[in-house]
Amino acid sequence: MQKTLKQIHKELKDGVITIESLVGSHKKVILEKDKEVHALLGMYSDSLIESQIKKAKEMFANGTATTLTGIPVVLKDNILVKGESGTGGSKILENYTAVYDSTVAKKLKDAGAILIARSNMDEFAMGGSTENSAYGVTKNPHDSTRVAGGSSGGSAAVVAYGGAVISFGSDTGGSIRQPASFCGIVGLKSTYGNVSRYGLMSMGSSLDQIGPFGNTVDDVEEAYKIISGNDVLDSTSLPNELRDKKREDLKKVIGVPTSFVNREGIDKEVLDNFNQSIEKLKGIGYTIKEINIPNLDKALSVYYIIMPAEVSSNLARYDGIRYGLSHPGDTSIRSYFESRTAGFGTEVRRRILLGTYVLSSGYYDAYYNKANIVREMLKKELSDIYATGVDVIATPTSPTPAFKIGEKSQDPLAMYLADIFTVPANVSGLPAISIPSGKTKDGLPLGIQFMAPSMREDVLFTIGRDFEKIY
Ligand code: GLN
């Protein structure tokens, strides 16, 4: 059993262990395990690691240490760290060095965390298996023939095998929660706007959030507290006054969208495990309320219109001139074609095409506008459900356990369908967490997802802790 953040913090504080030995032991685990798993794309420079250790020691010495001080942390490779490589899992940024710190990296540095490595991911976070990385797949630490999930598969796998205590990923449609579930750990996507996106490579700007992975709900809460907060550098960041609002008490009511969960394509073991989890929650005093949200099953279609639209616009910046890979052509437009052809993988191209299509003048109203209308309808339906006294909405995190490497990579639609339970939180901007809920008979981890009203991460942590006790 891994030690919790608070336990490690106490040991560091009491001098039972040193920061050097803690970092050293994690590097050793990485050296042993990462050859097989391939969770990481690289270690951060020695000079960065050394300067962070020095700072962490000072913080312990002068009494300003936080729970993350001295703790080895891994970042998904789309979160910028000044002076370090950041590829976004793409060939087009193979030789890119970040020229500034993302707000999340800065907050972690300020908290005394030790950023040690950057993790593998689907190219620009597009995917659900890390098979779309230009640098090879990340294997599931529980079964190396299976995927670790995606797109933040590397961040999930490194915590699962013990190479880091905490890691961070980004979640546009489930990319923290689904790999957390596949790897048997906890993963959080917060309310849209609660964690700054400054210095996160944009995928779908109205959907993206950075969030933590950890072994326990407590660990994830600690990490979340450090990275969240208003940021003047991100115009979509929520004001702090909203966070300090008085909170209503928990009613201990869990909404279950039964017909949405009992759908075609859901794995039998996943469904049985979910039903058992619900029974166990009843056993500790939760009321289960069957709910019906008419547009919940439209969230996936809405997501696969809005997300590519935003992708096609966000990725226009990779033009072979401003950053990374450059294949000069005879004319500037040729350079643009050559660089993007050489730099982007299949899935990224597919989404740029889809996005350009749904935004084109003839189809804008039929697709993009309609998706935005349904998005607003879904938001309203969800807030109406919470207003009836439901604390959280529970579903499985993913309709299947970790699938085989190669099983869905040639079938994009099958891959997209795996996001059915996670995308509603992104489309509606609501916070959601995935927590381990047991294993299949073959030993593959399973996860349950709770989705709370806007700004109610606290509810996720409270119910999450209750749930951990019964599993
Ligand atoms: N699997 C989803 C997709 O492919 C989610 C990606 C994400 O959250 N970054 O778009």
Coordinates of C-alpha atoms and ligand atoms in Angstrom, one line a residue:
M1 CA 0.0 0.0 0.0
Q2 CA 1.4 3.4 -1.0
K3 CA 1.8 6.0 1.7
T4 CA -0.6 9.0 1.6
L5 CA 0.6 12.5 1.0
K6 CA 0.0 13.4 4.7
Q7 CA 2.0 10.4 5.9
I8 CA 4.9 11.3 3.7
H9 CA 4.7 14.9 4.7
K10 CA 4.9 14.0 8.3
E11 CA 7.9 11.7 7.7
L12 CA 9.7 14.5 5.9
K13 CA 8.8 17.0 8.6
D14 CA 9.9 14.7 11.4
G15 CA 13.2 13.9 9.5
V16 CA 12.3 10.2 9.2
I17 CA 13.1 10.4 5.5
T18 CA 14.9 13.1 3.4
I19 CA 13.7 14.7 0.3
E20 CA 16.7 13.3 -1.6
S21 CA 15.9 9.8 -0.5
L22 CA 12.2 10.2 -1.5
V23 CA 13.1 11.6 -4.9
G24 CA 15.8 8.9 -5.3
S25 CA 13.5 6.1 -4.5
H26 CA 10.9 7.2 -7.0
K27 CA 13.5 7.7 -9.7
K28 CA 14.6 4.1 -9.0
V29 CA 11.0 2.8 -9.4
I30 CA 10.8 4.7 -12.7
L31 CA 14.0 3.2 -13.9
E32 CA 12.8 -0.3 -13.1
K33 CA 9.2 0.0 -14.3
D34 CA 9.1 2.5 -17.1
K35 CA 11.0 0.4 -19.7
E36 CA 8.0 -1.8 -19.7
V37 CA 5.1 0.6 -19.1
H38 CA 6.4 3.7 -21.0
A39 CA 4.5 6.1 -18.9
L40 CA 7.1 8.9 -19.3
L41 CA 8.5 10.9 -22.2
G42 CA 11.4 12.2 -20.2
M43 CA 12.7 13.4 -16.9
Y44 CA 13.0 17.1 -16.2
S45 CA 16.5 18.5 -16.2
D46 CA 18.8 17.8 -13.2
S47 CA 19.2 21.5 -12.7
L48 CA 15.4 21.9 -12.3
I49 CA 15.1 19.0 -9.9
E50 CA 18.1 20.1 -7.8
S51 CA 16.8 23.7 -7.5
Q52 CA 13.4 22.4 -6.4
I53 CA 15.0 20.1 -3.8
K54 CA 16.9 23.1 -2.5
K55 CA 13.8 25.2 -2.3
A56 CA 11.8 22.4 -0.6
K57 CA 14.4 22.0 2.1
E58 CA 14.3 25.8 2.8
M59 CA 10.6 25.6 3.1
F60 CA 10.8 22.9 5.7
A61 CA 13.5 24.8 7.5
N62 CA 11.6 28.1 7.6
G63 CA 8.2 26.6 8.4
T64 CA 6.5 27.3 5.1
A65 CA 6.3 23.8 3.8
T66 CA 2.9 22.6 2.3
T67 CA 1.7 19.0 1.9
L68 CA 3.3 19.0 -1.5
T69 CA 6.7 20.2 -0.4
G70 CA 9.4 17.7 -1.4
I71 CA 6.9 15.4 -3.1
P72 CA 7.8 13.9 -6.5
V73 CA 5.2 15.0 -9.1
V74 CA 4.7 14.2 -12.8
L75 CA 3.1 16.4 -15.3
K76 CA 1.3 15.5 -18.5
D77 CA 3.4 16.7 -21.5
N78 CA 0.9 19.4 -22.5
I79 CA 1.5 21.4 -19.3
L80 CA 4.4 23.8 -19.8
V81 CA 7.4 24.0 -17.5
K82 CA 9.8 26.8 -18.4
G83 CA 13.1 25.7 -20.0
E84 CA 11.9 22.1 -20.3
S85 CA 10.6 20.1 -23.3
G86 CA 6.9 19.9 -23.9
T87 CA 5.7 17.9 -26.9
G88 CA 2.0 17.4 -26.3
G89 CA 2.6 13.9 -27.5
S90 CA 3.1 15.3 -31.0
K91 CA 5.9 15.1 -33.6
I92 CA 5.2 18.7 -34.5
L93 CA 6.6 19.8 -31.1
E94 CA 9.4 17.3 -30.9
N95 CA 12.1 19.9 -30.2
Y96 CA 10.0 22.5 -28.5
T97 CA 11.2 24.0 -25.2
A98 CA 8.7 25.9 -23.1
V99 CA 9.5 29.6 -22.7
Y100 CA 7.3 30.1 -19.7
D101 CA 5.7 28.3 -16.8
S102 CA 2.1 27.3 -16.9
T103 CA 0.2 28.6 -13.9
V104 CA -0.2 25.0 -12.6
A105 CA 3.6 24.4 -12.8
K106 CA 4.2 27.7 -11.1
K107 CA 1.8 27.0 -8.3
L108 CA 3.4 23.6 -7.8
K109 CA 6.9 25.1 -7.7
D110 CA 5.7 27.7 -5.2
A111 CA 4.3 24.9 -3.1
G112 CA 7.7 23.2 -3.1
A113 CA 6.7 20.2 -5.1
I114 CA 9.5 18.4 -7.0
L115 CA 8.5 18.2 -10.7
I116 CA 10.4 15.1 -11.8
A117 CA 9.1 14.0 -15.2
R118 CA 6.7 14.6 -18.0
S119 CA 4.3 11.9 -19.1
N120 CA 3.1 10.3 -22.2
M121 CA -0.3 11.2 -23.7
D122 CA -2.4 10.9 -26.9
E123 CA -1.3 13.6 -29.3
F124 CA -2.6 16.9 -28.1
A125 CA -4.8 15.0 -25.7
M126 CA -7.0 13.5 -28.5
G127 CA -7.8 9.9 -27.6
G128 CA -8.8 7.5 -24.9
S129 CA -5.9 5.0 -24.9
T130 CA -2.6 6.9 -25.3
E131 CA -2.2 4.9 -28.5
N132 CA -2.3 8.2 -30.4
S133 CA 1.0 9.4 -28.9
A134 CA 3.7 10.0 -31.5
Y135 CA 6.1 8.4 -29.0
G136 CA 4.5 4.9 -28.5
V137 CA 1.8 3.5 -26.3
T138 CA 1.7 3.5 -22.5
K139 CA 0.9 0.0 -21.1
N140 CA -1.4 -0.6 -18.2
P141 CA 0.6 -1.4 -15.1
H142 CA -2.0 -4.1 -14.1
D143 CA -1.8 -5.9 -17.5
S144 CA 0.8 -5.0 -20.1
T145 CA -1.3 -6.2 -23.0
R146 CA -3.9 -3.5 -22.2
V147 CA -4.0 0.3 -22.5
A148 CA -3.6 2.5 -19.5
G149 CA -6.4 4.7 -20.8
G150 CA -6.1 8.2 -22.2
S151 CA -5.4 10.7 -23.0
S152 CA -3.5 11.2 -19.8
G153 CA -2.5 7.5 -19.7
G154 CA 1.1 8.2 -18.7
S155 CA 0.2 10.3 -15.7
A156 CA -2.2 7.6 -14.4
A157 CA 0.2 4.8 -15.0
V158 CA 3.2 6.4 -13.2
V159 CA 1.2 6.9 -10.0
A160 CA -0.3 3.4 -10.3
Y161 CA 3.2 1.8 -10.5
G162 CA 4.6 4.0 -7.7
G163 CA 6.9 6.2 -9.8
A164 CA 5.2 9.4 -8.4
V165 CA 3.0 10.2 -5.5
I166 CA 0.9 12.7 -7.4
S167 CA 0.6 13.5 -11.1
F168 CA -1.4 15.9 -13.2
G169 CA -3.3 15.4 -16.4
S170 CA -5.8 17.3 -18.5
D171 CA -9.4 16.4 -19.0
T172 CA -11.4 17.6 -22.0
G173 CA -13.8 14.7 -22.2
G174 CA -12.6 12.2 -19.6
S175 CA -8.9 12.1 -20.0
I176 CA -8.2 12.2 -16.3
R177 CA -11.1 10.1 -15.0
Q178 CA -11.0 7.2 -17.6
P179 CA -7.2 6.4 -17.2
A180 CA -7.6 6.8 -13.4
S181 CA -10.3 4.1 -13.6
F182 CA -8.3 1.9 -15.9
C183 CA -5.2 2.1 -13.6
G184 CA -7.0 1.8 -10.2
I185 CA -6.4 5.3 -8.8
V186 CA -8.3 8.5 -8.1
G187 CA -8.7 11.2 -10.7
L188 CA -10.5 14.6 -10.6
K189 CA -11.7 17.0 -13.2
S190 CA -12.8 20.2 -11.5
T191 CA -15.5 22.7 -12.3
Y192 CA -14.6 24.5 -15.6
G193 CA -12.7 27.6 -14.6
N194 CA -11.5 26.4 -11.2
V195 CA -8.0 25.5 -12.4
S196 CA -6.1 27.9 -14.7
R197 CA -5.5 26.8 -18.3
Y198 CA -2.7 29.2 -18.7
G199 CA 0.2 27.2 -20.2
L200 CA -1.9 24.2 -21.0
M201 CA -1.7 23.3 -24.7
S202 CA -5.3 24.0 -25.7
M203 CA -7.4 21.2 -27.2
G204 CA -11.1 22.2 -26.6
S205 CA -10.9 25.5 -24.8
S206 CA -14.4 25.5 -23.4
L207 CA -13.9 21.9 -22.1
D208 CA -10.3 21.6 -20.9
Q209 CA -9.3 21.4 -17.2
I210 CA -6.0 20.3 -15.6
G211 CA -6.5 18.0 -12.6
P212 CA -4.7 15.6 -10.2
F213 CA -4.2 11.9 -10.0
G214 CA -3.5 10.2 -6.7
N215 CA -3.8 7.0 -4.7
T216 CA -6.5 8.4 -2.4
V217 CA -9.3 11.0 -2.4
D218 CA -7.3 12.9 0.3
D219 CA -4.2 13.1 -1.8
V220 CA -6.2 14.3 -4.8
E221 CA -7.9 16.9 -2.6
E222 CA -4.6 18.2 -1.3
A223 CA -3.2 18.5 -4.8
Y224 CA -6.3 20.2 -6.1
K225 CA -6.2 22.8 -3.3
I226 CA -2.7 23.8 -4.5
I227 CA -3.4 24.2 -8.2
S228 CA -6.9 25.8 -8.0
G229 CA -7.8 29.4 -7.7
N230 CA -8.4 32.5 -9.8
D231 CA -5.8 33.4 -12.4
V232 CA -5.6 36.8 -14.1
L233 CA -3.7 35.1 -17.0
D234 CA -6.7 32.9 -17.9
S235 CA -9.8 34.9 -18.9
T236 CA -12.0 31.9 -18.3
S237 CA -10.8 31.5 -14.7
L238 CA -13.6 31.8 -12.1
P239 CA -13.4 34.6 -9.5
N240 CA -12.4 33.5 -6.0
E241 CA -15.6 34.9 -4.4
L242 CA -17.5 32.0 -6.0
R243 CA -15.3 29.5 -4.3
D244 CA -15.8 31.1 -0.8
K245 CA -19.6 30.9 -1.1
K246 CA -21.4 29.3 1.9
R247 CA -22.0 25.6 1.2
E248 CA -25.2 23.8 1.7
D249 CA -25.0 20.6 3.8
L250 CA -24.9 17.2 2.2
K251 CA -28.3 15.6 1.9
K252 CA -26.8 12.2 1.3
V253 CA -28.8 11.6 -1.9
I254 CA -27.2 10.0 -5.0
G255 CA -28.9 10.3 -8.3
V256 CA -28.6 7.3 -10.7
P257 CA -29.6 7.8 -14.3
T258 CA -30.6 4.1 -14.6
S259 CA -31.6 3.9 -18.2
F260 CA -28.5 5.9 -19.3
V261 CA -26.2 3.4 -17.4
N262 CA -28.0 0.2 -18.5
R263 CA -27.1 0.8 -22.1
E264 CA -26.1 -1.4 -25.0
G265 CA -22.4 -1.9 -25.0
I266 CA -21.8 -1.7 -21.3
D267 CA -19.6 -4.5 -20.0
K268 CA -21.5 -6.9 -17.7
E269 CA -18.8 -6.9 -15.0
V270 CA -18.8 -3.1 -15.1
L271 CA -22.6 -3.0 -14.6
D272 CA -22.6 -5.5 -11.8
N273 CA -19.7 -3.7 -10.0
F274 CA -21.6 -0.4 -10.3
N275 CA -24.8 -1.9 -8.9
Q276 CA -22.9 -3.4 -6.0
S277 CA -21.3 0.0 -5.3
I278 CA -24.7 1.6 -5.2
E279 CA -25.9 -1.1 -2.8
K280 CA -22.9 -0.4 -0.6
L281 CA -23.6 3.3 -0.6
K282 CA -27.2 2.5 0.5
G283 CA -25.7 0.4 3.3
I284 CA -23.9 3.4 4.8
G285 CA -27.0 5.7 4.8
Y286 CA -27.2 7.2 1.3
T287 CA -30.5 7.4 -0.4
I288 CA -30.5 6.4 -4.0
K289 CA -32.8 8.3 -6.4
E290 CA -33.5 7.1 -9.9
I291 CA -33.2 10.1 -12.2
N292 CA -33.9 10.8 -15.8
I293 CA -32.0 13.5 -17.7
P294 CA -33.4 13.6 -21.3
N295 CA -30.4 15.0 -23.0
L296 CA -27.7 13.1 -21.1
D297 CA -27.1 10.6 -23.9
K298 CA -26.8 13.5 -26.4
A299 CA -23.7 14.8 -24.5
L300 CA -21.4 12.5 -26.6
S301 CA -22.7 13.9 -29.9
V302 CA -22.5 17.4 -28.6
Y303 CA -18.9 16.8 -27.5
Y304 CA -17.8 15.3 -30.8
I305 CA -19.0 18.5 -32.6
I306 CA -17.9 21.2 -30.2
M307 CA -14.5 19.6 -29.3
P308 CA -13.3 19.2 -33.0
A309 CA -14.6 22.7 -33.8
E310 CA -12.4 24.1 -31.0
V311 CA -9.5 21.7 -32.0
S312 CA -9.5 22.9 -35.6
S313 CA -9.2 26.5 -34.5
N314 CA -6.7 25.9 -31.6
L315 CA -4.3 23.8 -33.7
A316 CA -4.1 26.4 -36.5
R317 CA -1.1 27.8 -34.5
Y318 CA 1.1 24.9 -35.4
D319 CA 2.1 26.3 -38.8
G320 CA 5.7 25.3 -39.1
I321 CA 6.7 28.9 -38.4
R322 CA 6.0 29.7 -34.8
Y323 CA 6.9 26.6 -33.0
G324 CA 8.6 23.2 -33.4
L325 CA 8.8 21.2 -36.6
S326 CA 9.3 23.2 -39.8
H327 CA 9.4 21.8 -43.3
P328 CA 10.0 24.7 -45.6
G329 CA 8.2 24.7 -49.0
D330 CA 8.4 26.9 -52.0
T331 CA 5.7 29.2 -50.7
S332 CA 4.4 29.9 -47.2
I333 CA 1.2 28.0 -47.8
R334 CA 3.3 25.0 -49.0
S335 CA 5.4 25.3 -45.8
Y336 CA 2.2 25.2 -43.8
F337 CA 1.0 22.0 -45.6
E338 CA 4.4 20.3 -45.4
S339 CA 5.0 21.0 -41.8
R340 CA 1.5 20.0 -40.7
T341 CA 1.5 16.9 -42.9
A342 CA 4.8 15.8 -41.4
G343 CA 3.9 16.8 -37.8
F344 CA 0.3 15.7 -37.2
G345 CA -0.9 12.1 -36.7
T346 CA -4.1 10.5 -38.1
E347 CA -6.4 11.3 -35.2
V348 CA -5.4 14.9 -35.0
R349 CA -6.0 15.3 -38.7
R350 CA -9.4 13.6 -38.5
R351 CA -10.5 16.1 -35.8
I352 CA -9.2 19.1 -37.7
L353 CA -11.2 18.0 -40.7
L354 CA -14.3 17.3 -38.6
G355 CA -14.0 20.6 -36.9
T356 CA -13.5 22.6 -40.1
Y357 CA -16.5 20.9 -41.5
V358 CA -18.9 21.6 -38.7
L359 CA -17.8 25.2 -38.7
S360 CA -18.0 25.7 -42.4
S361 CA -20.6 28.3 -43.6
G362 CA -23.1 25.7 -45.0
Y363 CA -23.1 23.5 -41.9
Y364 CA -22.4 25.8 -39.0
D365 CA -26.1 26.1 -38.0
A366 CA -26.9 22.5 -38.6
Y367 CA -24.0 21.2 -36.4
Y368 CA -22.1 23.7 -34.3
N369 CA -25.0 25.9 -33.4
K370 CA -27.3 23.0 -32.7
A371 CA -24.7 21.4 -30.5
N372 CA -24.4 24.6 -28.5
I373 CA -28.2 24.7 -28.0
V374 CA -28.3 21.1 -26.8
R375 CA -25.4 21.9 -24.5
E376 CA -27.4 24.6 -22.9
M377 CA -30.4 22.3 -22.5
L378 CA -28.3 19.7 -20.8
K379 CA -26.8 22.2 -18.4
K380 CA -30.3 23.3 -17.4
E381 CA -31.6 19.7 -17.0
L382 CA -28.6 19.0 -14.8
S383 CA -29.1 22.0 -12.6
D384 CA -32.8 21.2 -12.3
I385 CA -31.9 17.7 -11.1
Y386 CA -29.5 19.0 -8.4
A387 CA -32.2 21.5 -7.3
T388 CA -34.4 18.5 -6.4
G389 CA -31.9 17.7 -3.6
V390 CA -29.5 15.3 -5.4
D391 CA -25.9 15.7 -4.2
V392 CA -24.2 13.8 -6.9
I393 CA -24.9 11.8 -10.1
A394 CA -23.3 8.4 -10.1
T395 CA -22.3 6.3 -13.2
P396 CA -19.5 3.9 -14.0
T397 CA -16.5 5.9 -15.2
S398 CA -16.1 3.9 -18.3
P399 CA -18.4 1.3 -20.0
T400 CA -15.6 -1.2 -20.1
P401 CA -12.4 -2.1 -18.1
A402 CA -9.0 -1.3 -19.8
F403 CA -9.2 -2.7 -23.3
K404 CA -6.5 -4.5 -25.3
I405 CA -3.8 -2.5 -27.0
G406 CA -4.9 -2.3 -30.7
E407 CA -8.5 -3.3 -29.9
K408 CA -10.1 0.0 -30.8
S409 CA -7.3 2.0 -32.4
Q410 CA -8.6 1.2 -36.0
D411 CA -12.2 2.1 -35.1
P412 CA -12.5 5.7 -34.0
L413 CA -16.2 5.4 -33.3
A414 CA -15.7 2.6 -30.9
M415 CA -13.1 4.6 -29.2
Y416 CA -15.4 7.7 -29.0
L417 CA -18.2 5.6 -27.5
A418 CA -15.9 4.8 -24.5
D419 CA -16.3 8.4 -23.4
I420 CA -20.1 8.2 -22.9
F421 CA -20.0 8.5 -19.1
T422 CA -17.3 11.1 -18.8
V423 CA -18.2 13.8 -21.4
P424 CA -21.3 15.1 -19.7
A425 CA -19.2 16.8 -17.0
N426 CA -17.1 18.6 -19.6
V427 CA -20.0 19.6 -21.8
S428 CA -21.8 21.1 -18.7
G429 CA -18.6 22.3 -16.9
L430 CA -19.4 20.3 -13.8
P431 CA -16.8 18.7 -11.4
A432 CA -16.5 14.9 -11.4
I433 CA -14.2 12.4 -9.8
S434 CA -13.3 8.7 -10.6
I435 CA -12.7 6.5 -7.6
P436 CA -11.6 2.8 -7.7
S437 CA -14.6 0.5 -7.1
G438 CA -13.0 -2.9 -7.2
K439 CA -11.7 -5.3 -9.9
T440 CA -12.9 -7.6 -12.6
K441 CA -12.4 -11.3 -12.1
D442 CA -9.2 -11.0 -14.2
G443 CA -7.9 -8.3 -11.9
L444 CA -8.5 -5.3 -14.0
P445 CA -9.4 -2.1 -12.0
L446 CA -12.9 -0.6 -12.2
G447 CA -14.0 2.9 -11.3
I448 CA -17.1 4.8 -10.2
Q449 CA -17.7 8.4 -11.2
F450 CA -19.5 11.0 -9.1
M451 CA -20.5 14.3 -10.7
A452 CA -21.5 17.3 -8.4
P453 CA -23.1 20.7 -9.0
S454 CA -20.9 23.5 -10.1
M455 CA -18.2 24.5 -7.5
R456 CA -19.0 21.6 -5.3
E457 CA -15.7 19.7 -5.4
D458 CA -16.1 19.5 -1.6
V459 CA -19.1 17.1 -2.1
L460 CA -17.0 14.9 -4.3
F461 CA -14.3 14.7 -1.6
T462 CA -16.8 13.9 1.2
I463 CA -18.7 11.2 -0.7
G464 CA -15.4 9.9 -2.2
R465 CA -14.0 9.4 1.2
D466 CA -17.1 7.6 2.4
F467 CA -16.9 5.4 -0.7
E468 CA -13.3 4.6 -0.1
K469 CA -14.1 3.2 3.3
I470 CA -16.6 0.7 1.9
Y471 CA -14.3 -0.6 -0.9
Ligands
GLN1 N1 -11.3 10.5 -25.1 C1 -11.7 11.8 -25.3 C2 -11.3 12.3 -26.7 O1 -10.7 11.5 -27.3 C3 -11.3 12.7 -24.2 C4 -10.0 13.4 -24.4 C5 -9.6 14.3 -23.3 O2 -10.2 14.4 -22.3 N2 -8.5 15.0 -23.5 O3 -11.6 13.4 -27.0

